[in-house]
PDB file of C-alpha atoms in Angstrom:
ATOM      1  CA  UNK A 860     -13.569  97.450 -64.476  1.00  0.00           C
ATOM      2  CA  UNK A 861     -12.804  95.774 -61.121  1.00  0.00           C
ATOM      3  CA  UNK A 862     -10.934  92.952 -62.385  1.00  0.00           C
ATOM      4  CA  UNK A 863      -8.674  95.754 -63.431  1.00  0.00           C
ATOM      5  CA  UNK A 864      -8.057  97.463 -60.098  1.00  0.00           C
ATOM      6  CA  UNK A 865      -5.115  96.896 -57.950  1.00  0.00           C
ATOM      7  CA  UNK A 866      -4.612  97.109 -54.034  1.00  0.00           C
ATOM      8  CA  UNK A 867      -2.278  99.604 -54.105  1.00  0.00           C
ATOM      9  CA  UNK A 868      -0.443 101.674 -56.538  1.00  0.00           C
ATOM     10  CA  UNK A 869       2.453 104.137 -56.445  1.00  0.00           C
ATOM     11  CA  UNK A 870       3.337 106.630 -59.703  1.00  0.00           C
ATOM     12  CA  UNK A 871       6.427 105.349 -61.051  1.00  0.00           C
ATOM     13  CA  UNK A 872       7.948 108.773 -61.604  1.00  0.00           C
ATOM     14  CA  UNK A 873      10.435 107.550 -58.819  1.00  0.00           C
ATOM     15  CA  UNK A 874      13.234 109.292 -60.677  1.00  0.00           C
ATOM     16  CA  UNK A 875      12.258 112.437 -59.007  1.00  0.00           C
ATOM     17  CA  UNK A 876      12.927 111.017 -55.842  1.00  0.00           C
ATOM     18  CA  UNK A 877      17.056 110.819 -56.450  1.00  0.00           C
ATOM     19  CA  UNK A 878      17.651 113.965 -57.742  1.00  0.00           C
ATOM     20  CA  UNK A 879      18.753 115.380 -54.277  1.00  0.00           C
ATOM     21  CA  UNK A 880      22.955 115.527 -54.344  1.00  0.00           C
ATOM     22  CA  UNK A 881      23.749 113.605 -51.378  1.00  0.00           C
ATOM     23  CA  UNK A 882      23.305 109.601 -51.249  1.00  0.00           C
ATOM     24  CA  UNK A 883      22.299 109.879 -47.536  1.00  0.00           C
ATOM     25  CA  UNK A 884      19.606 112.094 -48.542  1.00  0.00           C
ATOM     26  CA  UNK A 885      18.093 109.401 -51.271  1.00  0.00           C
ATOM     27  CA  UNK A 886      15.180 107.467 -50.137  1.00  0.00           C
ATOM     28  CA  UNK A 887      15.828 103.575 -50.201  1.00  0.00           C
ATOM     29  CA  UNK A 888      12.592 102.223 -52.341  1.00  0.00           C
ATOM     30  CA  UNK A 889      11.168  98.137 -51.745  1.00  0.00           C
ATOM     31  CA  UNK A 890       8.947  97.422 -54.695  1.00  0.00           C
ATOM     32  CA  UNK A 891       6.482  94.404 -54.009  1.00  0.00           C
ATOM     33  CA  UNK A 892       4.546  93.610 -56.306  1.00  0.00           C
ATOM     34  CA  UNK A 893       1.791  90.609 -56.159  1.00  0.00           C
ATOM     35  CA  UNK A 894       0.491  88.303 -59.319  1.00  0.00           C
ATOM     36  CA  UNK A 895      -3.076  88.463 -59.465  1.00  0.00           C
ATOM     37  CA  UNK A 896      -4.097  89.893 -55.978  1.00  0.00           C
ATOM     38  CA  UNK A 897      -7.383  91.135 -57.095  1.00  0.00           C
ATOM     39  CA  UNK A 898      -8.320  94.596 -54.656  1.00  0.00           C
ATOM     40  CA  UNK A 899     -10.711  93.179 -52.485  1.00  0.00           C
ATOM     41  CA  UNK A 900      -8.508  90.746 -51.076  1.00  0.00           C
ATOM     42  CA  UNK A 901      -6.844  92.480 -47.999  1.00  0.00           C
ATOM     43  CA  UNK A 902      -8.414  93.606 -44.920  1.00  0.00           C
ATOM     44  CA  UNK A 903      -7.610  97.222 -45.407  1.00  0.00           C
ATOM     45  CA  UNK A 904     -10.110  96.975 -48.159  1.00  0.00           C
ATOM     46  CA  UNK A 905     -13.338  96.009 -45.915  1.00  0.00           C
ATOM     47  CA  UNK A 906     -13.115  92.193 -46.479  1.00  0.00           C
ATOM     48  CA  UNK A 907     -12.644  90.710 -43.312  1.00  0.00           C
ATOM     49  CA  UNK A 908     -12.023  86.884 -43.782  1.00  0.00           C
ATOM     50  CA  UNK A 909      -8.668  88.179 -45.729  1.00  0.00           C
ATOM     51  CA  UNK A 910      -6.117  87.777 -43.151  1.00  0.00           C
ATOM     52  CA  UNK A 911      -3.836  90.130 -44.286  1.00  0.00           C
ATOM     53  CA  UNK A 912      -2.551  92.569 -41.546  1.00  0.00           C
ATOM     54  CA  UNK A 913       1.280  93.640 -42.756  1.00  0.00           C
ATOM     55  CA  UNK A 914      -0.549  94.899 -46.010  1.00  0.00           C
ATOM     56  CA  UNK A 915      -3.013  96.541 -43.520  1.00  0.00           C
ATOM     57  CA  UNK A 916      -0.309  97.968 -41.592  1.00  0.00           C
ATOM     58  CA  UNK A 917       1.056  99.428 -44.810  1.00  0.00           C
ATOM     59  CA  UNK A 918      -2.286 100.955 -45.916  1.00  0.00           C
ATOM     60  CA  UNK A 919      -2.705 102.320 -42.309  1.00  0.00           C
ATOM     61  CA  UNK A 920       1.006 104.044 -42.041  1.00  0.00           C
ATOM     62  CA  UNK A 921       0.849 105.092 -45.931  1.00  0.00           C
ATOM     63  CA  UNK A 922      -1.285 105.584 -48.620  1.00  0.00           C
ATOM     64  CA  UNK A 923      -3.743 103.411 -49.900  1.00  0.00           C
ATOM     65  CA  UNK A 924      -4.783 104.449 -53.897  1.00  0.00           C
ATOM     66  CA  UNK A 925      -8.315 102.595 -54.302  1.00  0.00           C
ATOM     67  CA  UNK A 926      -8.877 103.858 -57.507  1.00  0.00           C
ATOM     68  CA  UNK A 927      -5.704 102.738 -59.544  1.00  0.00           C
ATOM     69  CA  UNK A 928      -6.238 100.459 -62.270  1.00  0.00           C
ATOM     70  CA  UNK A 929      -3.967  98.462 -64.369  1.00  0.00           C
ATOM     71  CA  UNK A 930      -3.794  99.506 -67.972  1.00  0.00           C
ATOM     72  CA  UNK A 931      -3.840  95.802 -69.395  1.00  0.00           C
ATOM     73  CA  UNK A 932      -5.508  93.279 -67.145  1.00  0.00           C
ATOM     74  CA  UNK A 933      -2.825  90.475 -68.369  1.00  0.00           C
ATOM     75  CA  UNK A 934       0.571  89.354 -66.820  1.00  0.00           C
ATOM     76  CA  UNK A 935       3.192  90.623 -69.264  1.00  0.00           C
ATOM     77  CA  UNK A 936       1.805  94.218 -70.502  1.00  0.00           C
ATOM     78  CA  UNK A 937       0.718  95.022 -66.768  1.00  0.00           C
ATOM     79  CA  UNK A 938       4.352  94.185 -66.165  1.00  0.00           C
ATOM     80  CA  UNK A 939       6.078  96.142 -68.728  1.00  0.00           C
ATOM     81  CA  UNK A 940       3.739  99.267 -67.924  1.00  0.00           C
ATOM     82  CA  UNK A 941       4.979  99.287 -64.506  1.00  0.00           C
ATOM     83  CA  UNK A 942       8.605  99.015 -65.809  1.00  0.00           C
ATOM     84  CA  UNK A 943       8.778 102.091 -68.118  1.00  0.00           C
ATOM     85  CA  UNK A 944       5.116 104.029 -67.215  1.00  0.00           C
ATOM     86  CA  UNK A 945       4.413 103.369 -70.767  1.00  0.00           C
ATOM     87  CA  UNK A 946       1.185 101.342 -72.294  1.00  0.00           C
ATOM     88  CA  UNK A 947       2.039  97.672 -73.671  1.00  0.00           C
ATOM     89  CA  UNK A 948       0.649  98.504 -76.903  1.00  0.00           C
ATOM     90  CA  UNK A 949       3.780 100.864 -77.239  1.00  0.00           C
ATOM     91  CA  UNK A 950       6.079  98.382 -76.759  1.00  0.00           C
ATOM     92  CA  UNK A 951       4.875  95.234 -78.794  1.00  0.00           C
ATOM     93  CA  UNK A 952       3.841  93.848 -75.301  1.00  0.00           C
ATOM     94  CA  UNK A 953       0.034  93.062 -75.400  1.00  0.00           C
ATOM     95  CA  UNK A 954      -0.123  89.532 -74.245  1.00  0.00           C
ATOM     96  CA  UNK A 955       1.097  86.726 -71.772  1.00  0.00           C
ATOM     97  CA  UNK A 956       4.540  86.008 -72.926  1.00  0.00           C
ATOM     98  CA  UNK A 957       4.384  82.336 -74.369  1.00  0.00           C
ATOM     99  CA  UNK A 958       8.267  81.230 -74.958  1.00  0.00           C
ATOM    100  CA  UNK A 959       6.905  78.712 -76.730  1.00  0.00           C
ATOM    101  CA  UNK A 960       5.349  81.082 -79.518  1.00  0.00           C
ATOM    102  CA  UNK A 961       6.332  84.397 -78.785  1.00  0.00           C
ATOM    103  CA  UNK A 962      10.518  83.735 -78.896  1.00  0.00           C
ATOM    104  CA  UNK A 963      12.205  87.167 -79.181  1.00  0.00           C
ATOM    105  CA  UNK A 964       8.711  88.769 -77.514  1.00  0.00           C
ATOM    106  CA  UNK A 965      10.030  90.850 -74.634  1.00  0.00           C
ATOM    107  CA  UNK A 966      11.537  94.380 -72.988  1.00  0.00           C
ATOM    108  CA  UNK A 967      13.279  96.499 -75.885  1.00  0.00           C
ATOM    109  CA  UNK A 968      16.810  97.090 -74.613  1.00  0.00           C
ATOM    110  CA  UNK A 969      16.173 100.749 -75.746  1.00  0.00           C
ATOM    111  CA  UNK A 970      13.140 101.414 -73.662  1.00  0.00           C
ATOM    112  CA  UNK A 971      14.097 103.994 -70.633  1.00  0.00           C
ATOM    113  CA  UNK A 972      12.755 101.645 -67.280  1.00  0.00           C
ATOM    114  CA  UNK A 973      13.021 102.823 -64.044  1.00  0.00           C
ATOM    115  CA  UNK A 974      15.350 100.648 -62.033  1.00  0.00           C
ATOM    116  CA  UNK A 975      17.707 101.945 -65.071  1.00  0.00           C
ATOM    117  CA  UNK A 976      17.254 105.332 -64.048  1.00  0.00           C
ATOM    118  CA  UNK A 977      17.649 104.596 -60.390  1.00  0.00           C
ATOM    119  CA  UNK A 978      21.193 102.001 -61.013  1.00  0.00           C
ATOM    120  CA  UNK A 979      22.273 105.458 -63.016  1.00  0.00           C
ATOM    121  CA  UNK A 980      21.545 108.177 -60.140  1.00  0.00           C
ATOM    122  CA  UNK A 981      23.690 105.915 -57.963  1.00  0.00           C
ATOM    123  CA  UNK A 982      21.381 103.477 -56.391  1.00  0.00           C
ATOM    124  CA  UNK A 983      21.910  99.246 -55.502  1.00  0.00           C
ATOM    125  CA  UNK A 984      19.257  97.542 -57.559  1.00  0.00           C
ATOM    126  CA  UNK A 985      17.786  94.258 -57.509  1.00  0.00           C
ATOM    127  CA  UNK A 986      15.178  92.433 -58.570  1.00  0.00           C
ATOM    128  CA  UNK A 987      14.084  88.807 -56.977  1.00  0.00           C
ATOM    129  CA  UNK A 988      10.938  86.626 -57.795  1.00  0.00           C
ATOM    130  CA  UNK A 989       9.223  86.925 -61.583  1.00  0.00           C
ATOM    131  CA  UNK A 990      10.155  89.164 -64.464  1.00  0.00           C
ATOM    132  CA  UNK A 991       8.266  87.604 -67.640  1.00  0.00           C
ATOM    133  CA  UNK A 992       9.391  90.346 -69.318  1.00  0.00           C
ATOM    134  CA  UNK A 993      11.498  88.584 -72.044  1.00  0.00           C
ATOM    135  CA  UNK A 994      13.574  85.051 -71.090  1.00  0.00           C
ATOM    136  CA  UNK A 995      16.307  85.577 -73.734  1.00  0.00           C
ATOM    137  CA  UNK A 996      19.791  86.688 -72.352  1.00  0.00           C
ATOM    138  CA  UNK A 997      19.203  89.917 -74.170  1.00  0.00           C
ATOM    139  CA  UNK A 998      16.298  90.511 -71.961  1.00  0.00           C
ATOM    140  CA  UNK A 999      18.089  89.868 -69.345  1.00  0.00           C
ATOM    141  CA  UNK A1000      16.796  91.603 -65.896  1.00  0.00           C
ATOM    142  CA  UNK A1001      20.546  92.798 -65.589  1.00  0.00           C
ATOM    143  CA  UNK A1002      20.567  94.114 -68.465  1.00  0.00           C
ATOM    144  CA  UNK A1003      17.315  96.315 -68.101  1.00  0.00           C
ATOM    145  CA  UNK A1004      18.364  98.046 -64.527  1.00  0.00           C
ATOM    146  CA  UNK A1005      19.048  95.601 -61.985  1.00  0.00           C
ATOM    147  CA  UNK A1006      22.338  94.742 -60.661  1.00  0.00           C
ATOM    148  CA  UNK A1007      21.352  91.813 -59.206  1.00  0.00           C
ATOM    149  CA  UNK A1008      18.550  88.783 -60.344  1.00  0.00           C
ATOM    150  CA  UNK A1009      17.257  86.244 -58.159  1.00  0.00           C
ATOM    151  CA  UNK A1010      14.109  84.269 -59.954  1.00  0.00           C
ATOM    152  CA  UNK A1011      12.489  83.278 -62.832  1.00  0.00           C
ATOM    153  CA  UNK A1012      12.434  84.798 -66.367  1.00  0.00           C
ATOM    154  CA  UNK A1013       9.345  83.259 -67.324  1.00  0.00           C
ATOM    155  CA  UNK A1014       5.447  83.881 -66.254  1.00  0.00           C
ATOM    156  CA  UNK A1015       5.018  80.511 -63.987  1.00  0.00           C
ATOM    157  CA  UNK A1016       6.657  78.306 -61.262  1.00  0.00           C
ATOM    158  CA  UNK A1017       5.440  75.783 -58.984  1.00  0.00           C
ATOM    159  CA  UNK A1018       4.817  77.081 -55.554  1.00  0.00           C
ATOM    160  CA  UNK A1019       7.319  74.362 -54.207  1.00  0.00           C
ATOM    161  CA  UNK A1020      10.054  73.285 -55.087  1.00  0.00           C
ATOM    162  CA  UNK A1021      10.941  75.858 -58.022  1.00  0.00           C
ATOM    163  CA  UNK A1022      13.572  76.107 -60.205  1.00  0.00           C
ATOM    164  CA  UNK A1023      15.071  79.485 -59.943  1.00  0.00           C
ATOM    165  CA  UNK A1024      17.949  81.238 -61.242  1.00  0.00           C
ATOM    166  CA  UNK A1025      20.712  82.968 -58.906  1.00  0.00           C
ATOM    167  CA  UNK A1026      24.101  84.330 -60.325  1.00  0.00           C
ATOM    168  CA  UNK A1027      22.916  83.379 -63.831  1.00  0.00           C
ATOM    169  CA  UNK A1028      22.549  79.859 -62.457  1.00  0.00           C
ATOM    170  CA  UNK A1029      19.532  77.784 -62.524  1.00  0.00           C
ATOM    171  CA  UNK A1030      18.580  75.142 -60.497  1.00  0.00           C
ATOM    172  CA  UNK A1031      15.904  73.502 -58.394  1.00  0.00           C
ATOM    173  CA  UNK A1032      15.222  75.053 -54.394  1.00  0.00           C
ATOM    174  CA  UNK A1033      13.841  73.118 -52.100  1.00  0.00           C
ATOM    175  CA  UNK A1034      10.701  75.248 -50.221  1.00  0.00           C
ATOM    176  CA  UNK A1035       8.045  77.212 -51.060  1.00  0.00           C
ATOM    177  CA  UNK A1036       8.707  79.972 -53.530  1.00  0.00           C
ATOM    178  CA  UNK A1037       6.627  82.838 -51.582  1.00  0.00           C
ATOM    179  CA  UNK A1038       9.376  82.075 -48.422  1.00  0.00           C
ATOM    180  CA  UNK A1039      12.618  81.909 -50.798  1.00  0.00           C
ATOM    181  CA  UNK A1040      12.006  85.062 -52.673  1.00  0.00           C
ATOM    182  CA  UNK A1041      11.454  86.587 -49.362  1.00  0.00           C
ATOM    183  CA  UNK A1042      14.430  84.932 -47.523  1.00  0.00           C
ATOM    184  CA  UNK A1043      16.891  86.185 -50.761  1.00  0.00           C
ATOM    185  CA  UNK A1044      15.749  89.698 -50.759  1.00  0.00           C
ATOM    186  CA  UNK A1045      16.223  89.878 -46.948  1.00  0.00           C
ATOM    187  CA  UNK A1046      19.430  88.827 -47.255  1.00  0.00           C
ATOM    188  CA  UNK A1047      20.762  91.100 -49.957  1.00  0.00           C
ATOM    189  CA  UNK A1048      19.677  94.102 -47.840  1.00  0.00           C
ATOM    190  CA  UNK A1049      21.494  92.502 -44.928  1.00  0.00           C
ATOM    191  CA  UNK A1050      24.173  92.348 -47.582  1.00  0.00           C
ATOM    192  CA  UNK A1051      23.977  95.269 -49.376  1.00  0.00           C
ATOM    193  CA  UNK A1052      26.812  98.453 -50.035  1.00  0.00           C
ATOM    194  CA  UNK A1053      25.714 100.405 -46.852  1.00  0.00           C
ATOM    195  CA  UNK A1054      27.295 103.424 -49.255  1.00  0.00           C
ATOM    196  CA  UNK A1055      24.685 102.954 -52.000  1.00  0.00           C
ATOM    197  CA  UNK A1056      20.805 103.921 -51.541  1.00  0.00           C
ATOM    198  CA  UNK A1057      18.875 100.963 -52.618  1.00  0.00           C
ATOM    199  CA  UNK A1058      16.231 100.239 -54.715  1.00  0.00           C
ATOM    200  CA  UNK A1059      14.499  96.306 -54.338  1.00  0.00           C
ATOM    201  CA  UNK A1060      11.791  95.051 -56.312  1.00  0.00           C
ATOM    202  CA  UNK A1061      10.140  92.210 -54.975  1.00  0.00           C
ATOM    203  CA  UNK A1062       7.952  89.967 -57.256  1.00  0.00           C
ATOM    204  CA  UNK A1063       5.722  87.144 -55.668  1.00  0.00           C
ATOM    205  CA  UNK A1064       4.060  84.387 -57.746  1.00  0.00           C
ATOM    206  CA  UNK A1065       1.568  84.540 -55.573  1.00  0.00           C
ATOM    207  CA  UNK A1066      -1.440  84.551 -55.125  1.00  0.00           C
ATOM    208  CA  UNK A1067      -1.201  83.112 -59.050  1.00  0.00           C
ATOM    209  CA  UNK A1068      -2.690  79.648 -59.634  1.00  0.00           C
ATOM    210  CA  UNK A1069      -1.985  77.252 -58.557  1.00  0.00           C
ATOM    211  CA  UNK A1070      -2.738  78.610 -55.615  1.00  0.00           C
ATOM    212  CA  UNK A1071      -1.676  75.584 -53.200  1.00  0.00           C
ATOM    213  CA  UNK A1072       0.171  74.429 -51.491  1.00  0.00           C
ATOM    214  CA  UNK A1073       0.886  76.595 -48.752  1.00  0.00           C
ATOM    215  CA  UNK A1074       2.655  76.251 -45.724  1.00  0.00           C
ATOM    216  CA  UNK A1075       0.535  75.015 -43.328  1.00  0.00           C
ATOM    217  CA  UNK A1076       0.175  77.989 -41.103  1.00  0.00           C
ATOM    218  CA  UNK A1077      -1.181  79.643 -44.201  1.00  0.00           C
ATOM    219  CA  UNK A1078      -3.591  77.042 -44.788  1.00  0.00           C
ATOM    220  CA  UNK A1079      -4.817  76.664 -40.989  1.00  0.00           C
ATOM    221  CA  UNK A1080      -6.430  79.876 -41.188  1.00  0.00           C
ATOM    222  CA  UNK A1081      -8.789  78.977 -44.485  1.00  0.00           C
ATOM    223  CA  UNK A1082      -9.401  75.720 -44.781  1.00  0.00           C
ATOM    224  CA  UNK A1083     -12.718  75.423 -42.223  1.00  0.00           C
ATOM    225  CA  UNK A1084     -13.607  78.996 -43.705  1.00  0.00           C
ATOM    226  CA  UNK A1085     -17.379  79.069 -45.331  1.00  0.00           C
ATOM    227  CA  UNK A1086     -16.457  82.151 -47.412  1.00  0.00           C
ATOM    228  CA  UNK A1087     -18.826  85.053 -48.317  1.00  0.00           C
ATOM    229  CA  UNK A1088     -19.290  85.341 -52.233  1.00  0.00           C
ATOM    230  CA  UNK A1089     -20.711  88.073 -53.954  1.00  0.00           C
ATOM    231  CA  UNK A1090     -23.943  86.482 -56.070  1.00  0.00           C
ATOM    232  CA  UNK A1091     -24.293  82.892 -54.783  1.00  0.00           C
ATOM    233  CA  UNK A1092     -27.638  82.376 -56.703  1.00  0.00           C
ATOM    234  CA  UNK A1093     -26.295  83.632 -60.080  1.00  0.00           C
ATOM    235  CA  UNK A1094     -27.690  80.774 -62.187  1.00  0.00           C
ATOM    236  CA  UNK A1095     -25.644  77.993 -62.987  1.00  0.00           C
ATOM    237  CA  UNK A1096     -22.774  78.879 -60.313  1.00  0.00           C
ATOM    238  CA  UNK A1097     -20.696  76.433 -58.969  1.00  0.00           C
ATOM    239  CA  UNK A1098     -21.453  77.649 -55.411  1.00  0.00           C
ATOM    240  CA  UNK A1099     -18.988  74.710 -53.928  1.00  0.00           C
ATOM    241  CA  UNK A1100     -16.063  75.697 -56.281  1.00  0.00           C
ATOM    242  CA  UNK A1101     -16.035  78.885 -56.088  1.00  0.00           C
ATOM    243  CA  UNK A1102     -15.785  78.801 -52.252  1.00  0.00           C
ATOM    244  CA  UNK A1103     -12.769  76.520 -52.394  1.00  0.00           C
ATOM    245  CA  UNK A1104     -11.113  78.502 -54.985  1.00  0.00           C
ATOM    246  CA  UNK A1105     -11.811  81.415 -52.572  1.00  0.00           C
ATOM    247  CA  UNK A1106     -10.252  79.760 -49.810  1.00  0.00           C
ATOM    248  CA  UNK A1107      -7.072  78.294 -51.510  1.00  0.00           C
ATOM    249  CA  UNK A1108      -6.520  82.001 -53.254  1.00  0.00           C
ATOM    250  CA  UNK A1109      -7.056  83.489 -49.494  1.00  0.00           C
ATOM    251  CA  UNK A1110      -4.723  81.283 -48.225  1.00  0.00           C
ATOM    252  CA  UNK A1111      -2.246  82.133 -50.992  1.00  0.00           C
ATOM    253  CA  UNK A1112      -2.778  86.041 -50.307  1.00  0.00           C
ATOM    254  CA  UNK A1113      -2.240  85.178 -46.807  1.00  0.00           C
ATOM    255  CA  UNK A1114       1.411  83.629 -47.582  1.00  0.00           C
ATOM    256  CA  UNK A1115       2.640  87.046 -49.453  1.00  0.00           C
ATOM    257  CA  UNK A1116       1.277  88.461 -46.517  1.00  0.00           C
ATOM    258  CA  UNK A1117       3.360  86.884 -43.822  1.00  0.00           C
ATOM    259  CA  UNK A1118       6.553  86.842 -45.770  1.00  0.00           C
ATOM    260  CA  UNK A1119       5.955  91.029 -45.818  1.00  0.00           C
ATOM    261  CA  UNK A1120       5.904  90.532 -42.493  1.00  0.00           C
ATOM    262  CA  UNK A1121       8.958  89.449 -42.509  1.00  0.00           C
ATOM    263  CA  UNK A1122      10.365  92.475 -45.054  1.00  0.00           C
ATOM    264  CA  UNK A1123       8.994  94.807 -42.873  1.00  0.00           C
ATOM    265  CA  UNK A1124      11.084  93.396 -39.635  1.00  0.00           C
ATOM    266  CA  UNK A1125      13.710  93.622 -41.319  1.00  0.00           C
ATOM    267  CA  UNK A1126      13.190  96.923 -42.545  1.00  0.00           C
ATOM    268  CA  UNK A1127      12.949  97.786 -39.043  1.00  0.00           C
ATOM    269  CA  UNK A1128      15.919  96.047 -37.649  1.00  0.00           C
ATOM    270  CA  UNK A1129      18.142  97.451 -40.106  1.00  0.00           C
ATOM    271  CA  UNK A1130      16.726 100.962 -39.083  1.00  0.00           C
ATOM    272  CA  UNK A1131      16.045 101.534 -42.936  1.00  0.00           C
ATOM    273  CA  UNK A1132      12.101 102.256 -42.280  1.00  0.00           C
ATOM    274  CA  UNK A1133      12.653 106.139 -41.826  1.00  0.00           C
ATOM    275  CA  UNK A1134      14.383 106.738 -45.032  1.00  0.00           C
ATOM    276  CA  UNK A1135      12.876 103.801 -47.305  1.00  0.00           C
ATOM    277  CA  UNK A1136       9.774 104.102 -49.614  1.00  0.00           C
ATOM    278  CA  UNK A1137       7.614 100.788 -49.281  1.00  0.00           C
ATOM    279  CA  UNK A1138       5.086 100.137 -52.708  1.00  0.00           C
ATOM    280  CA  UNK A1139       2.565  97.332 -52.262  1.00  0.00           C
ATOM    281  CA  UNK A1140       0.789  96.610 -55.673  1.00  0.00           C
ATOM    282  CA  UNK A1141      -0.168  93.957 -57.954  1.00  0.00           C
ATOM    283  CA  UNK A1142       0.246  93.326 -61.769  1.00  0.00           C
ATOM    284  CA  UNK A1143      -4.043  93.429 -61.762  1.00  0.00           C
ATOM    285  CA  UNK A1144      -6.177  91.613 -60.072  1.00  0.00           C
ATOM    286  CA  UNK A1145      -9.121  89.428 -60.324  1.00  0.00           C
ATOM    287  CA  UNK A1146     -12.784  89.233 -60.851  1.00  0.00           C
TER     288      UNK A1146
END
């Protein structure tokens, strides 16, 4: 069951949050969600070579829920569960998305989500990084809750040099993905209606294979580390392997981890942190 846990997880009966009359009094909510963090990987959860302190800081100054799980341990379904609180099985979601064999697969414009409920109780929405929730115009992100799209319809990028759509344009950005989803998001809320409550989701690729390359201040940290593994004489284990892949994914984590650094300064500068909700999850996680 562990490969199905997540670090953190929030109910998403967020409606109940905006019922309150005045905008002032609505709670501003930042989504993040991770691809693949598995919950061992932060330092809030007892591992210590994660270097992960702004998603320590959150579990310190909130809630951490250690014993959330995902109800499909697979991209798409985990993704459309945490859309509409509703199993993937119920929505004819119950594998990666494949454009290449599963054309039309994808978000029913009928199903109720949340950011829809949110964009109709008054609230800003946006959504930047990975949907993989349908990649036909029908399936649009703006057309299931979000006012604004910055990203990738599909399930995979590189992490450099992406091609990304913004204003229903697509084209290649130069940079690491994990610092221009941050960077965009930042600047819509610098952006933003300051007469509108807002409500951001934030969707990292990583710490999804491939896992580098990361910037090199990411990668500084990891790369002399001997990592601890769970059962190194399980027979036939690829000791070697399994401690690089451990440090490249580490290293990966560690990226998502500085760019909510980031999101959380400018929560703070914008003096939004009293009055905004903060959610750090992941789709599910590993191993």
């Amino acid at each position: 069951l562990s490969a199905m846990k997540l670090p953190f997880f929030l109910p998403l009966s967020l409606s109940a949050l905006v019922m309150s009359p005045p905008a002032a009094a609505k709670p501003n909510i930042v989504f993040i969600m991770a691809d693949d963090q598995a919950p061992w990987a932060l330092g809030a959860s007892g591992y210590a070579q994660a270097k992960t302190p702004n998603m320590d800081r959150i579990a310190q100054e909130g809630a951490r829920f250690p014993n959330a799980f995902t109800p499909t341990p697979v991209c798409s379904p985990a993704r459309a569960s945490v859309m509409t609180s509703r199993y993937g099985s119920e929505l004819g979601i119950t594998d990666y998305i494949n454009p290449k064999v599963d054309a039309g697969v994808g978000l029913d414009a009928g199903i109720v989500t949340w950011p829809r409920l949110l964009q109709q109780a008054g609230y800003a929405t946006a959504l930047f990084g990975k949907w993989h929730l349908g990649d036909t115009d029908a399936q649009h992100p703006t057309r299931r809750g979000y006012d604004t799209f910055m990203g990738f319809r599909g399930g995979g990028t590189p992490p450099k040099d992406p091609v990304l759509e913004k204003n229903g344009v697509s084209a290649k950005r130069e940079g690491f993905i994990v610092d221009i989803v941050a960077d965009e998001a930042i600047a819509w809320l610098r952006q933003r209606d300051p007469a509108k409550p807002f409500a951001v989701s934030i969707h990292f690729r990583e710490p999804h294979a491939a896992h580098l390359p990361v910037r090199d201040e990411d990668w500084a940290k990891f790369k002399d580390l001997d990592p601890t593994i769970p059962n190194p004489d399980y027979p036939g284990l690829d000791t070697e392997r399994v401690k690089k892949v451990t440090r490249e994914y580490l290293a990966a984590v560690a990226a998502v981890d500085r760019n909510l650094g980031h999101l959380l300064d400018a929560l703070d500068a914008l003096k939004f942190t009293e009055n905004t909700i903060v959610i750090y999850t992941s789709d599910h996680g590993y191993n």
